[in-house]
XYZ file of C-alpha atoms in Angstrom:
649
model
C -24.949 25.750 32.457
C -22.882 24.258 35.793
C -23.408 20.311 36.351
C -25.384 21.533 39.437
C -27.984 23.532 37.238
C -28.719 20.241 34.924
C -29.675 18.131 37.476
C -26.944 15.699 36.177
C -23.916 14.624 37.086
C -21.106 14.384 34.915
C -19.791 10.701 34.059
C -17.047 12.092 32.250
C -15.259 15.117 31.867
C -12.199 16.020 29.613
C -8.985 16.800 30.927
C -7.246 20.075 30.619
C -4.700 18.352 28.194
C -7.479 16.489 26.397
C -9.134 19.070 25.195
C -6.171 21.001 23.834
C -5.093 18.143 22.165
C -8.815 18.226 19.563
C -9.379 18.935 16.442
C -12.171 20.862 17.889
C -10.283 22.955 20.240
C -7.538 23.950 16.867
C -10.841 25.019 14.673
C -12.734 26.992 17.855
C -8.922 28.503 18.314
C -8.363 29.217 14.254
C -12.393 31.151 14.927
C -11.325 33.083 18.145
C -14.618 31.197 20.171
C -13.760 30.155 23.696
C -15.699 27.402 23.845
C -18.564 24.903 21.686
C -21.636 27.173 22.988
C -19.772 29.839 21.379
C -18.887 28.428 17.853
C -22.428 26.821 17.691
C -23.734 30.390 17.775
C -21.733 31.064 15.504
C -21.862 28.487 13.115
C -25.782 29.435 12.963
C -25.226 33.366 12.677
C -22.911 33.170 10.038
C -22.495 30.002 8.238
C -20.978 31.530 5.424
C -17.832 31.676 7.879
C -18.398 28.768 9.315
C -18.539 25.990 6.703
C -15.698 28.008 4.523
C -13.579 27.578 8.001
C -14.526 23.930 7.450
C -13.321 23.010 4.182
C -10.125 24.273 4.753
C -9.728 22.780 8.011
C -10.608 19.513 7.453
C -9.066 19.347 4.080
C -11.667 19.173 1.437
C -9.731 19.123 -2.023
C -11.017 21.246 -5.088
C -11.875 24.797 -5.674
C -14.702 26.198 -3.070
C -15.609 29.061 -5.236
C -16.120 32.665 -3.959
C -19.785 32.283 -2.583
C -20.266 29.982 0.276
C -23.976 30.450 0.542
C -26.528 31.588 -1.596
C -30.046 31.920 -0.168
C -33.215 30.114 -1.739
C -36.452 31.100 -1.419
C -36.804 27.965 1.091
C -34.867 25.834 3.488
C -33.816 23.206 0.725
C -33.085 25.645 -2.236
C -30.556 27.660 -0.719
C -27.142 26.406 -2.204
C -23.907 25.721 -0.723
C -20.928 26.750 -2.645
C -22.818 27.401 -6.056
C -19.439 28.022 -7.490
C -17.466 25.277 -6.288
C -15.581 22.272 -8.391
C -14.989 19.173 -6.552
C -14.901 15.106 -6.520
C -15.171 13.504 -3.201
C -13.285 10.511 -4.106
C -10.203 13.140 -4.309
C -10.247 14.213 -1.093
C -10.929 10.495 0.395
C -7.705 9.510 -1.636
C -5.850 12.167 -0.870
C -3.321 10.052 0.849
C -0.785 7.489 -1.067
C 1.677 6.204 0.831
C 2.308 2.827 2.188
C 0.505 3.666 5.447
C -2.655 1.290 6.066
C -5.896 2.318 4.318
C -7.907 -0.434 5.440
C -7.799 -3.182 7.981
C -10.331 -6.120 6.905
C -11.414 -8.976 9.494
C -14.324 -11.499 8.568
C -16.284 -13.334 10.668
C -14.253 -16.693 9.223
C -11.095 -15.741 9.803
C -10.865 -13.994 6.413
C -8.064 -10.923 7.011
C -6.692 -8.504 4.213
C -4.658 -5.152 4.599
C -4.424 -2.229 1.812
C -1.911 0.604 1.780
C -3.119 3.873 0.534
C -0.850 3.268 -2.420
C -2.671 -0.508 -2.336
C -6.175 1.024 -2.360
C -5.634 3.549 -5.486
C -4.383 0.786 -7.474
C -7.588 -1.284 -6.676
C -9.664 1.402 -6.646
C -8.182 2.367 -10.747
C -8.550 -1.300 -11.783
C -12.313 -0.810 -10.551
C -12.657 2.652 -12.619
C -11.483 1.066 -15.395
C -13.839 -2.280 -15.283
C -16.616 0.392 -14.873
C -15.028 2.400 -18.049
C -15.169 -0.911 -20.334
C -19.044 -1.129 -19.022
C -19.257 2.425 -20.889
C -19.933 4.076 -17.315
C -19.912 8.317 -17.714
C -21.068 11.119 -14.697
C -24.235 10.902 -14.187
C -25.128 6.946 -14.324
C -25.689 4.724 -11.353
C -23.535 1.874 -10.125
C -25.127 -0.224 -7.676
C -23.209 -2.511 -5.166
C -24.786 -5.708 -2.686
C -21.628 -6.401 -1.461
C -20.202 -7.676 2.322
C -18.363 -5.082 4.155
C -14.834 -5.949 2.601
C -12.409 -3.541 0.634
C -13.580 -3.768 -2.331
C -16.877 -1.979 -1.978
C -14.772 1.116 -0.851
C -12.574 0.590 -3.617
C -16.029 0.378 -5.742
C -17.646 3.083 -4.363
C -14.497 5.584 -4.996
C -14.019 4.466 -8.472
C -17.508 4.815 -9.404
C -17.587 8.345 -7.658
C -14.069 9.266 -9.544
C -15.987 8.765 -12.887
C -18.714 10.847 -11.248
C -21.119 7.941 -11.042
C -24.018 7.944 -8.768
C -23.383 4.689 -6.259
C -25.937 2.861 -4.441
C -25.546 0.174 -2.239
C -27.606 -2.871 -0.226
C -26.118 -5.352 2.321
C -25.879 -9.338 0.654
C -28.577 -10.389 2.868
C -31.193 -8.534 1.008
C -33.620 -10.673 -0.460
C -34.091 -10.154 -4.214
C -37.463 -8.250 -3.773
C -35.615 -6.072 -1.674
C -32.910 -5.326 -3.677
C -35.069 -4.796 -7.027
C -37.507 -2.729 -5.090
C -34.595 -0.233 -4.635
C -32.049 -0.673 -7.552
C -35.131 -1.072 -9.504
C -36.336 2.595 -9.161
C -32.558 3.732 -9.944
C -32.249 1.485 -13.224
C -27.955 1.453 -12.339
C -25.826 -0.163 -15.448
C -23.673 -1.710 -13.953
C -23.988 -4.065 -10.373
C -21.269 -5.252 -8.182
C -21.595 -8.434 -6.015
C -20.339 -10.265 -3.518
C -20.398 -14.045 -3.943
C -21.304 -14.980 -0.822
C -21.113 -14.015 2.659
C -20.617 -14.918 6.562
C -23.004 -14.557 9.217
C -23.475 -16.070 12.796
C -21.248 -19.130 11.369
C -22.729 -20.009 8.007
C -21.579 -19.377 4.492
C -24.735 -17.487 2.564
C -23.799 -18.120 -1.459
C -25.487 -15.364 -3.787
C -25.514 -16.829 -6.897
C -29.165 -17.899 -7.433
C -30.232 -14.450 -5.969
C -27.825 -12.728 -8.158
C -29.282 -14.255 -11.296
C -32.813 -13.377 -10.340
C -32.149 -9.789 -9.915
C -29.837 -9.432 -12.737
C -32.620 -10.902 -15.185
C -35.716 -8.415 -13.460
C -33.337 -4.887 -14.129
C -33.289 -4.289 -17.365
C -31.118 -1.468 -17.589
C -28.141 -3.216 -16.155
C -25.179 -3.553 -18.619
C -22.911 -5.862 -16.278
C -22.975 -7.794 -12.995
C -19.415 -8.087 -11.790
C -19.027 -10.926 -8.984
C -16.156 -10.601 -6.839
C -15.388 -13.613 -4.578
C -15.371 -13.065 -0.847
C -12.297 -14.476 0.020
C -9.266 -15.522 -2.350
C -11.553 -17.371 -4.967
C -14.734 -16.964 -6.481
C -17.665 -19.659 -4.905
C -20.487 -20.676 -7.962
C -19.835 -18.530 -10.775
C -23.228 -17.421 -12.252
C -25.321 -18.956 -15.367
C -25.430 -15.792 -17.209
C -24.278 -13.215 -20.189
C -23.989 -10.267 -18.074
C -21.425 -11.847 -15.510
C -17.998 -10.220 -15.320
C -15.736 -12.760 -13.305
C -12.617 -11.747 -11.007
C -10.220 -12.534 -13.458
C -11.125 -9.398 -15.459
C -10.109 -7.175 -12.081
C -6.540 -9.024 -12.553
C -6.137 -8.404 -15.897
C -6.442 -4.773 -16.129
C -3.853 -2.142 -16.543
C -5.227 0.605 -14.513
C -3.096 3.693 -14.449
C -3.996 6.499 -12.046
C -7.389 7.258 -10.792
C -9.715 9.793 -12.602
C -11.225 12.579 -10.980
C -14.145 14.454 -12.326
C -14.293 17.693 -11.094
C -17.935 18.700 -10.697
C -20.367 20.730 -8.816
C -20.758 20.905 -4.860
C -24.527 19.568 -5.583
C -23.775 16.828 -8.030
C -25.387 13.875 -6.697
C -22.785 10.794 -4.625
C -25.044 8.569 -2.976
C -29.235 7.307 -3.540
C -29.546 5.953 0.132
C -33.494 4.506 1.077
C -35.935 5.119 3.348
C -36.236 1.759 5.686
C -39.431 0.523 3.369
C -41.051 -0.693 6.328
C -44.512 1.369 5.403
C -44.304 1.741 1.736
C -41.917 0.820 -1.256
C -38.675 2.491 -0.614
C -38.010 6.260 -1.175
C -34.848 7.038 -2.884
C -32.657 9.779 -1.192
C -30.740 11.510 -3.673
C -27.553 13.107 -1.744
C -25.581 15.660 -3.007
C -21.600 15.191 -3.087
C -20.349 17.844 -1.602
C -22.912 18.325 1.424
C -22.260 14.612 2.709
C -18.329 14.978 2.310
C -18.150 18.094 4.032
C -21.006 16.972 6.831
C -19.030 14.136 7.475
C -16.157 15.333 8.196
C -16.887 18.229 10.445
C -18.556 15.171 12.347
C -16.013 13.068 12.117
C -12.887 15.700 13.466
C -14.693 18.581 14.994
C -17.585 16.596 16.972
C -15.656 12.718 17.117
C -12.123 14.175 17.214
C -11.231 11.882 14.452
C -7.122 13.166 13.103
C -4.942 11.732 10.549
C -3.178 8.368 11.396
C -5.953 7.508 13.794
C -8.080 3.863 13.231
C -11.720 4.261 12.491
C -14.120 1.404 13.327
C -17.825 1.397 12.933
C -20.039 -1.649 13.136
C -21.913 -1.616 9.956
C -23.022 -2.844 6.502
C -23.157 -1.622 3.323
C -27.185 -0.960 3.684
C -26.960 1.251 6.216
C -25.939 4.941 6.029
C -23.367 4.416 8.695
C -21.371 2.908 5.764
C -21.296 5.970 3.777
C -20.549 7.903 7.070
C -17.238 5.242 8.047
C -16.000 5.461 4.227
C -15.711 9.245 4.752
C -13.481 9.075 7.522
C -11.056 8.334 4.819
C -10.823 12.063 3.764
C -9.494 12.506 7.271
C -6.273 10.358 6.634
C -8.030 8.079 9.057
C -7.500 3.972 8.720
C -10.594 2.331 8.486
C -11.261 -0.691 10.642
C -13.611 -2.994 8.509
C -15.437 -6.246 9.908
C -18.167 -8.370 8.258
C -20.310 -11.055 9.717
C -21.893 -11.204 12.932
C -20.740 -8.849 16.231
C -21.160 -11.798 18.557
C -19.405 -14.526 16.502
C -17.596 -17.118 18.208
C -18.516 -14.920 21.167
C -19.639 -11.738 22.716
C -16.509 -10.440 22.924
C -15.718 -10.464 19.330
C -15.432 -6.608 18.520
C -13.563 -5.790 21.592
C -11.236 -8.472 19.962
C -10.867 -6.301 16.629
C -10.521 -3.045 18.299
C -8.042 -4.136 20.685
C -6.233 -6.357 17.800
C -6.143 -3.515 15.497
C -5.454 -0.636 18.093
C -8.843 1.254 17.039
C -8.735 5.290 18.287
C -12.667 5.197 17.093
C -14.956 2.190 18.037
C -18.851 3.074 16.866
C -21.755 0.874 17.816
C -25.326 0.810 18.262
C -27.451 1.264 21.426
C -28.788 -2.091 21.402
C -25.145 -3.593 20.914
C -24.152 -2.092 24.294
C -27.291 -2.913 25.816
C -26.372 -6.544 24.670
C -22.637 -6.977 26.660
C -24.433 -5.576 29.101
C -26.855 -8.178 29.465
C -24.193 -10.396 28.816
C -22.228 -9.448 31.194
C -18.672 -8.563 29.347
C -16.342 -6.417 31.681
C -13.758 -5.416 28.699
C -12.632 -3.372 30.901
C -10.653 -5.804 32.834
C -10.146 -8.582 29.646
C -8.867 -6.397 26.864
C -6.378 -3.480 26.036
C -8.720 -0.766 24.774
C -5.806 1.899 25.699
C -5.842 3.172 22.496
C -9.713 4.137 22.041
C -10.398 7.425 22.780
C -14.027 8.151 21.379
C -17.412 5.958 21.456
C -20.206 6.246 18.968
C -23.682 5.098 19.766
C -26.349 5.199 17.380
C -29.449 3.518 15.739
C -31.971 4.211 18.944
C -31.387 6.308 22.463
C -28.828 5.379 24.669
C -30.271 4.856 28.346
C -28.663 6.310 31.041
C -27.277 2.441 32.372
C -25.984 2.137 28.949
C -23.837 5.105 29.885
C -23.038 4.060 33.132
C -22.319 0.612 31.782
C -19.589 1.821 29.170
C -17.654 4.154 31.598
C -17.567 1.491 34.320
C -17.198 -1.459 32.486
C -15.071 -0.386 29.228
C -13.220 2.846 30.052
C -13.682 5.345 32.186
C -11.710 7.804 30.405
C -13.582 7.428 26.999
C -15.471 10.202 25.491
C -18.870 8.478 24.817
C -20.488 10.204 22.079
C -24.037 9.430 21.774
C -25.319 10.497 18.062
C -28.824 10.874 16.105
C -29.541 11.506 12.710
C -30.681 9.500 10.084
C -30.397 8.213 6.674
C -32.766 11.402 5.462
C -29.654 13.752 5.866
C -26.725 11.326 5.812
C -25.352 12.733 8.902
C -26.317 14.081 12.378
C -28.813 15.842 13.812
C -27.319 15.890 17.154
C -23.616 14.819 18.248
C -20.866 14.488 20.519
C -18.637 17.299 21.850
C -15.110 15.900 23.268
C -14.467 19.141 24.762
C -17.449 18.853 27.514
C -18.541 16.993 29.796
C -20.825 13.384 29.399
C -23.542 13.143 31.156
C -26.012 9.731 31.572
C -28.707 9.382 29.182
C -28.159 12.953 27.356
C -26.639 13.823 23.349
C -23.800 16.497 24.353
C -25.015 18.934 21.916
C -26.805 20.047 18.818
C -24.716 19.769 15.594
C -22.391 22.509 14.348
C -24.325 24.260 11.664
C -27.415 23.331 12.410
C -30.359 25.133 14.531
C -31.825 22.584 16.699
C -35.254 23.021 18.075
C -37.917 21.400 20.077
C -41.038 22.642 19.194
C -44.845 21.720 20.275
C -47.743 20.674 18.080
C -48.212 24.496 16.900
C -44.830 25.296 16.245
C -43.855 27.091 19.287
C -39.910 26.057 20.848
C -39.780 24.351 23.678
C -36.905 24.835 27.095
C -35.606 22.210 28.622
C -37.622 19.392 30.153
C -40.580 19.454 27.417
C -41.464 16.915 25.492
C -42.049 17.782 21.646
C -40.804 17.489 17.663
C -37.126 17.680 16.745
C -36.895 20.184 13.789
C -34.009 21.927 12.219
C -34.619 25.255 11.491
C -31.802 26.575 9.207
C -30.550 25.586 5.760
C -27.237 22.860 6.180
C -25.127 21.200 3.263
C -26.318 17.512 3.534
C -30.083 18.204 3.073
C -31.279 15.922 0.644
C -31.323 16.990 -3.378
C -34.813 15.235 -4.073
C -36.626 11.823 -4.202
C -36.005 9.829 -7.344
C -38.641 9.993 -9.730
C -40.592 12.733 -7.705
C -41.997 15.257 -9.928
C -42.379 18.512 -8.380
C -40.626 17.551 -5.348
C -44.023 16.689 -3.725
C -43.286 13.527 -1.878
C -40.032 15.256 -1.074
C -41.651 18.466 0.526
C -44.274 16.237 2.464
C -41.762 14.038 3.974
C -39.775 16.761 5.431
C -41.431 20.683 5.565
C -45.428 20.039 5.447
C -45.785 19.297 9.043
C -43.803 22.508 10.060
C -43.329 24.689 7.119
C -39.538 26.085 6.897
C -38.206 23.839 9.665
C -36.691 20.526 8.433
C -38.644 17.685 10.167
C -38.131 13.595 10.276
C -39.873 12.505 13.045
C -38.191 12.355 16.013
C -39.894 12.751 20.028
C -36.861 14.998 22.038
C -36.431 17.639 24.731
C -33.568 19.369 25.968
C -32.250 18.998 28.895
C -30.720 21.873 31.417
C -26.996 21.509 30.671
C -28.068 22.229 26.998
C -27.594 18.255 25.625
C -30.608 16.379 24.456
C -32.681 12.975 24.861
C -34.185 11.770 22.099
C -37.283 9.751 23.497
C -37.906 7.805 20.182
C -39.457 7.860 16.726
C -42.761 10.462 16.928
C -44.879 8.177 14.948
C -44.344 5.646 17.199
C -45.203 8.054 20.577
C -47.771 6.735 22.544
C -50.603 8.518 23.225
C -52.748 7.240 26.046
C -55.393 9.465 27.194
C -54.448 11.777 24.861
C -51.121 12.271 26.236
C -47.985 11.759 24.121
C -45.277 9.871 25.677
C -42.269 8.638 24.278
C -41.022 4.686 24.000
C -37.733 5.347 25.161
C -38.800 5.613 28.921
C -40.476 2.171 29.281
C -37.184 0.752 27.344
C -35.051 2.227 30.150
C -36.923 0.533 32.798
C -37.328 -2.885 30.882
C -34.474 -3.554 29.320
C -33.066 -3.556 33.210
C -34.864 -6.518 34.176
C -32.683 -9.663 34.259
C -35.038 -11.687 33.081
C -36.096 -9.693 29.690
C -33.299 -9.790 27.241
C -34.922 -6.966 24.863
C -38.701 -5.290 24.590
C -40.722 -4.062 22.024
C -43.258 -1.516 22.988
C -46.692 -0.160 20.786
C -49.486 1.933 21.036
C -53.235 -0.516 20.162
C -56.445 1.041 19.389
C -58.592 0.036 22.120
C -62.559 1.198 23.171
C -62.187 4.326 21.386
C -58.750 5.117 23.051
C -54.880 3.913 23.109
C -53.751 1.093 25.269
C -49.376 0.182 25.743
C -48.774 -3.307 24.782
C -45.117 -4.354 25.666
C -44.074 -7.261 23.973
C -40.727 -9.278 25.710
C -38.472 -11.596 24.750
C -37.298 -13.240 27.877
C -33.623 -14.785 28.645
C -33.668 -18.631 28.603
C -35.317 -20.268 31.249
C -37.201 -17.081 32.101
C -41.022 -17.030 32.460
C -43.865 -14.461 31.979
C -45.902 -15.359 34.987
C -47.601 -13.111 37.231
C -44.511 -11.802 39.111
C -42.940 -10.732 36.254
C -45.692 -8.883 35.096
C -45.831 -7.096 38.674
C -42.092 -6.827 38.277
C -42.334 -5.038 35.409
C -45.094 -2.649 35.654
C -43.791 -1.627 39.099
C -40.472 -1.205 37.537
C -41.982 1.615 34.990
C -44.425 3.126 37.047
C -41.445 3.950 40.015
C -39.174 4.831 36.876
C -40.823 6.646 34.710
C -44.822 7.135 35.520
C -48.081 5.584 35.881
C -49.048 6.807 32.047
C -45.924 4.493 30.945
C -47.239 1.365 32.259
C -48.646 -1.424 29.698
C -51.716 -2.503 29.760
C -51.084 -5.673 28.588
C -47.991 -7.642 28.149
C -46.986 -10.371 26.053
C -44.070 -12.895 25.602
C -42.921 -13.158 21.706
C -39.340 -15.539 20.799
C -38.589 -12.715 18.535
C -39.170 -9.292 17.596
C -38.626 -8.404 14.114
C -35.878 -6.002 13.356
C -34.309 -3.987 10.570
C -31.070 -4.765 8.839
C -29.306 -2.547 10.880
C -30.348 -3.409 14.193
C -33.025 -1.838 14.654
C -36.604 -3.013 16.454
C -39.535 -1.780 13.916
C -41.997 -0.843 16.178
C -43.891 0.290 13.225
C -44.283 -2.960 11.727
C -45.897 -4.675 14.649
C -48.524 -1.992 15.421
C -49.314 -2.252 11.566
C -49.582 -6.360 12.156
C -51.644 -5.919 15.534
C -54.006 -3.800 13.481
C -54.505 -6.129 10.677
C -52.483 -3.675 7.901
C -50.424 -5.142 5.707
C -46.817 -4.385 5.829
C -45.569 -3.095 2.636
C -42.386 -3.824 2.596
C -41.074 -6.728 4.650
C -38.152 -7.039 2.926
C -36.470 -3.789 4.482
C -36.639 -6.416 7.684
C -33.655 -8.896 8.562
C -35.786 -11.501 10.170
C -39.618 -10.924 7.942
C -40.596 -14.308 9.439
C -40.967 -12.928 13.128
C -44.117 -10.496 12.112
C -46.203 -13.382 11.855
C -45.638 -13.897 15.616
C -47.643 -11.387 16.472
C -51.123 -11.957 14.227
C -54.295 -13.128 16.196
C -52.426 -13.185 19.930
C -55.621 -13.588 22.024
C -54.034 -11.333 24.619
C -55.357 -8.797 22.295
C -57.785 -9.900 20.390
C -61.442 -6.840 21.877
């Protein structure tokens, strides 16, 4: 559909020469498709063709089999290649030359480069740590480590050995981390010794000790020191020290050969409603996911340098480690993004010459509020692709990135989850960008928006995200879920043989999408669902409010918007602001959207990656407990919201 017919301009569209030059265009060329419409059909139609296409062309390593897909009585039990024989860790270290692997900056200063020939070595002395430990296929290693090297190397050595791995960020608490190693019993846990954040050295030693002594089934806790020496060795038996890493011989990396569904990764639920579900991810799904993402929808080739903002608790992590299977560099940083300054990741990716730079929503609404013009203060010449993720992208985030960071970037907005390890929705750097809208619906995947009784929805509705096709990376189970009950409820009771995880979209007319939020946290005044995403648009432009927080309160029998604001310094909630703002959302979005009441907060409480848990505070409002505070990076801000008498009947 022509710009015209959307309603939307373009911000963006790819040059003649740019499009020849991706991956994309090679695979729709290799497929005889004309165009990403085209191979999307196709990719649905016949998948068998599709995703065999795939591992060829983005250079999977072992032995696909003969069958690509064999059907299952339901979405989740067809199989992938039933007969195939692989090891993801091969194809990630495919590469061994003296080329960079990894480029490492810390917050502190800290910096550290690895070859590919560097990073097999490491990642063999690793294997063979986790050999003495008695590690075989099937056990799990578990990792709270910074975002340094040597997780990768961990995580590959682990997955060589065919070892389930499982990893947390350091600033987990130790409730946090037992409530979700705990349910995995792993035998052997890697840790950092410390870490950096906003400026301050965070030691792990007395946290280390506590978890090590509450999971029983661990065999060894190997501590490996942050920077070039190990800070507060721990008080205990189990406690491998760095010095055992130096002395080992390693010889080359093993590779165990197993099946396509042989589990890689346990990733969790965010725990903010309940004790952590386990997400048991199969190995060959989530390799071969990732990197259709990564060089069909971000253009992503071999040599180029991948950066993602991320830790090791979020499934981003999993998603930027992949990116070494496309011969990619990765681009590593740990600590705060705005330490010494705003500016700091523009720093890296200019420093290090990044091709890929992937962020979160909020991040770019940040610099924006900040006011950061990269676009005149750093060399970015050699990005080509933006990621956004972790909430919707607002059109002025759009309109922010091509005017003030580079107007010939191909800003990929992205949603998916940790549930399938991937994307739901991507990029296309073959079309055009247009403000406020996902470019398309993932290859292999059958997007739909469908109503409350199941029936699609066109473009402009409002309704429930589903996927209505069998794809590679949907989840094996649940840990410890007999029967596959709490697996099946999560995901197929609300629409039976459509995979569903909660998300409020619509298309729009040039075919994209806008994802208006998180469907259990829709609004639903009057009886009319609306999403959050709208009043965050309109917000989130007011000088004065540096972020927002927006909920749904049970009020006379009906539901009342509360917006809750954290204002910039010197800002204050008086009765002009409030006229500011609800004339703001009622001319930008519509008189529905407008809170009824609104209230200043110093904080909002947030997720370890970023992002705001409207959940949480409607749960607090309410007077439920929250189950599982320790999924949150900043607990302590919940109680800001208990007994306000703003909204007290």
């Amino acid at each position: 559909m022509s710009a015209e017919a959307s309603g939307v301009e373009p911000l963006w569209t790819p040059s003649d020469e740019r499009v020849a030059a991706t991956r994309l265009a090679a695979f729709m060329a290799d497929l005889g498709v004309p165009d990403y419409p085209a191979l999307h059909r196709l990719s649905v139609e016949d998948p068998a063709t599709f995703w065999r296409h795939g591992w060829d062309f983005c250079g999977v390593v072992g032995d696909p089999g003969d069958v690509v897909v064999e059907p299952g009585d339901r979405l989740r039990t067809t199989r992938f290649f039933p007969e195939a024989r692989l090891n993801a860790a091969e194809t990630l270290l495919a590469r061994g030359d003296d080329a960079p692997a990894m480029l490492f900056e810390g917050e502190a200063g800290d910096e550290r480069q690895l070859s590919w020939a560097e990073l097999r070595r490491l990642v063999a002395s690793y294997q063979q740590l986790l050999l003495d430990a008695g590690v075989t296929t099937g056990d799990r290693v578990a990792a709270m480590m910074a975002n340094t090297p040597d997780i990768y190397a961990v995580m590959l050595a682990a997955t060589g050995l065919g070892a389930v791995f499982s990893s947390v960020s350091p600033d987990f608490g130790v409730d946090g981390v037992v409530d979700r190693f705990g349910q995995i019993e792993p035998v052997v846990l890697v840790a950092s010794d410390g870490y950096w954040y906003g400026g301050r050295w965070f030691a792990c030693g007395e946290k280390l000790e506590q978890i090590a002594g509450r999971i029983p089934s661990l065999r060894s806790v190997v501590v490996v020191p942050y920077g070039d020496e190990l800070r507060g060795p721990l008080d205990s038996e189990l406690v491998i020290g760095p010095e055992a890493l130096a002395g080992v011989d390693p010889g080359p990396v093993r590779y165990e050969r197993l099946p396509f569904d042989h589990p890689w990764y346990v990733l969790y639920s965010s725990g903010t409603t309940g004790k952590p579900k386990c997400i048991v991810h199969r190995a060959g799904g989530v390799l071969l996911k990732h990197l259709v993402e990564q060089q069909l929808h971000c253009d992503v080739r071999r040599g180029d340098r991948v950066f993602y903002f991320t830790t090791a608790g979020w499934m981003m992590w999993n998603w930027l480690a992949s990116a070494l299977g496309s011969g990619a560099t990765l681009v590593l940083y740990d600590g705060s993004p705005f330490h010494p300054g705003p500016a700091r990741l523009f720093d890296l990716v200019a420093r290090t010459r990044a091709t890929l730079m992937g962020i979160s929503a909020k991040f770019i609404d940040a610099c924006a509020k900040e006011g950061l013009r990269p676009a005149g203060t750093h060399d970015l010449g050699s990005l080509r692709t933006m990621c956004s993720t972790g909430s919707p992208l607002v059109p002025e985030g759009f309109e922010y990135v091509y005017r003030h960071v580079d107007p010939d970037l191909h800003l990929a907005s992205i949603s998916g989850g940790t549930d399938l390890c991937g994307c739901l929705v991507a990029g296309d750097p073959t079309s055009p960008v247009r403000a406020g809208e996902i470019q398309r619906p993932g290859l292999g995947l059958d997007i739909q928006v469908l109503d409350d009784a199941g029936t699609p929805l066109g473009p402009g509705q409002q309704g429930e995200l589903v996927c209505a096709n069998p794809f590679p990376s949907i989840p094996l189970r649940f840990w410890d879920d007999p029967g596959d009950e709490r697996f099946d409820a999560a995901y197929f009771e609300r629409f039976p043989g459509r995979w569903h995880q909660g998300d409020f979209a619509e298309w729009t007319g040039a075919g994209g999408m806008i994802i208006h939020g998180r469907s259990d946290a829709t609004l639903n005044p009057g009886g009319v669902r609306i999403g959050t995403a709208e009043i965050y648009r309109q917000v989130d432009a007011i000088p004065q409010v540096l972020e927002s927080l927006v909920i749904g309160q049970q009020w006379d029998g009906d539901t009342r918007v509360v917006l809750f604001v954290r204002l910039a310094p010197g800002a204050i909630l008086d009765d002009e602001l409030r006229d500011t703002i609800r004339a703001r959302i009622r001319t930008g979005a519509t008189p529905r959207h407008v809170p009824a009441v609104i209230v200043t907060v110093d904080d909002l409480p947030r997720t370890r990656s970023g992002k705001l848990t409207e959940l949480a505070v409607r749960d607090v409002v309410h007077g439920r407990p929250v189950k599982n505070a320790e999924a949150l990076a900043n607990p302590e801000a919940l109680e800001l919201f208990r007994d306000l008498p703003e909204l007290r009947p």
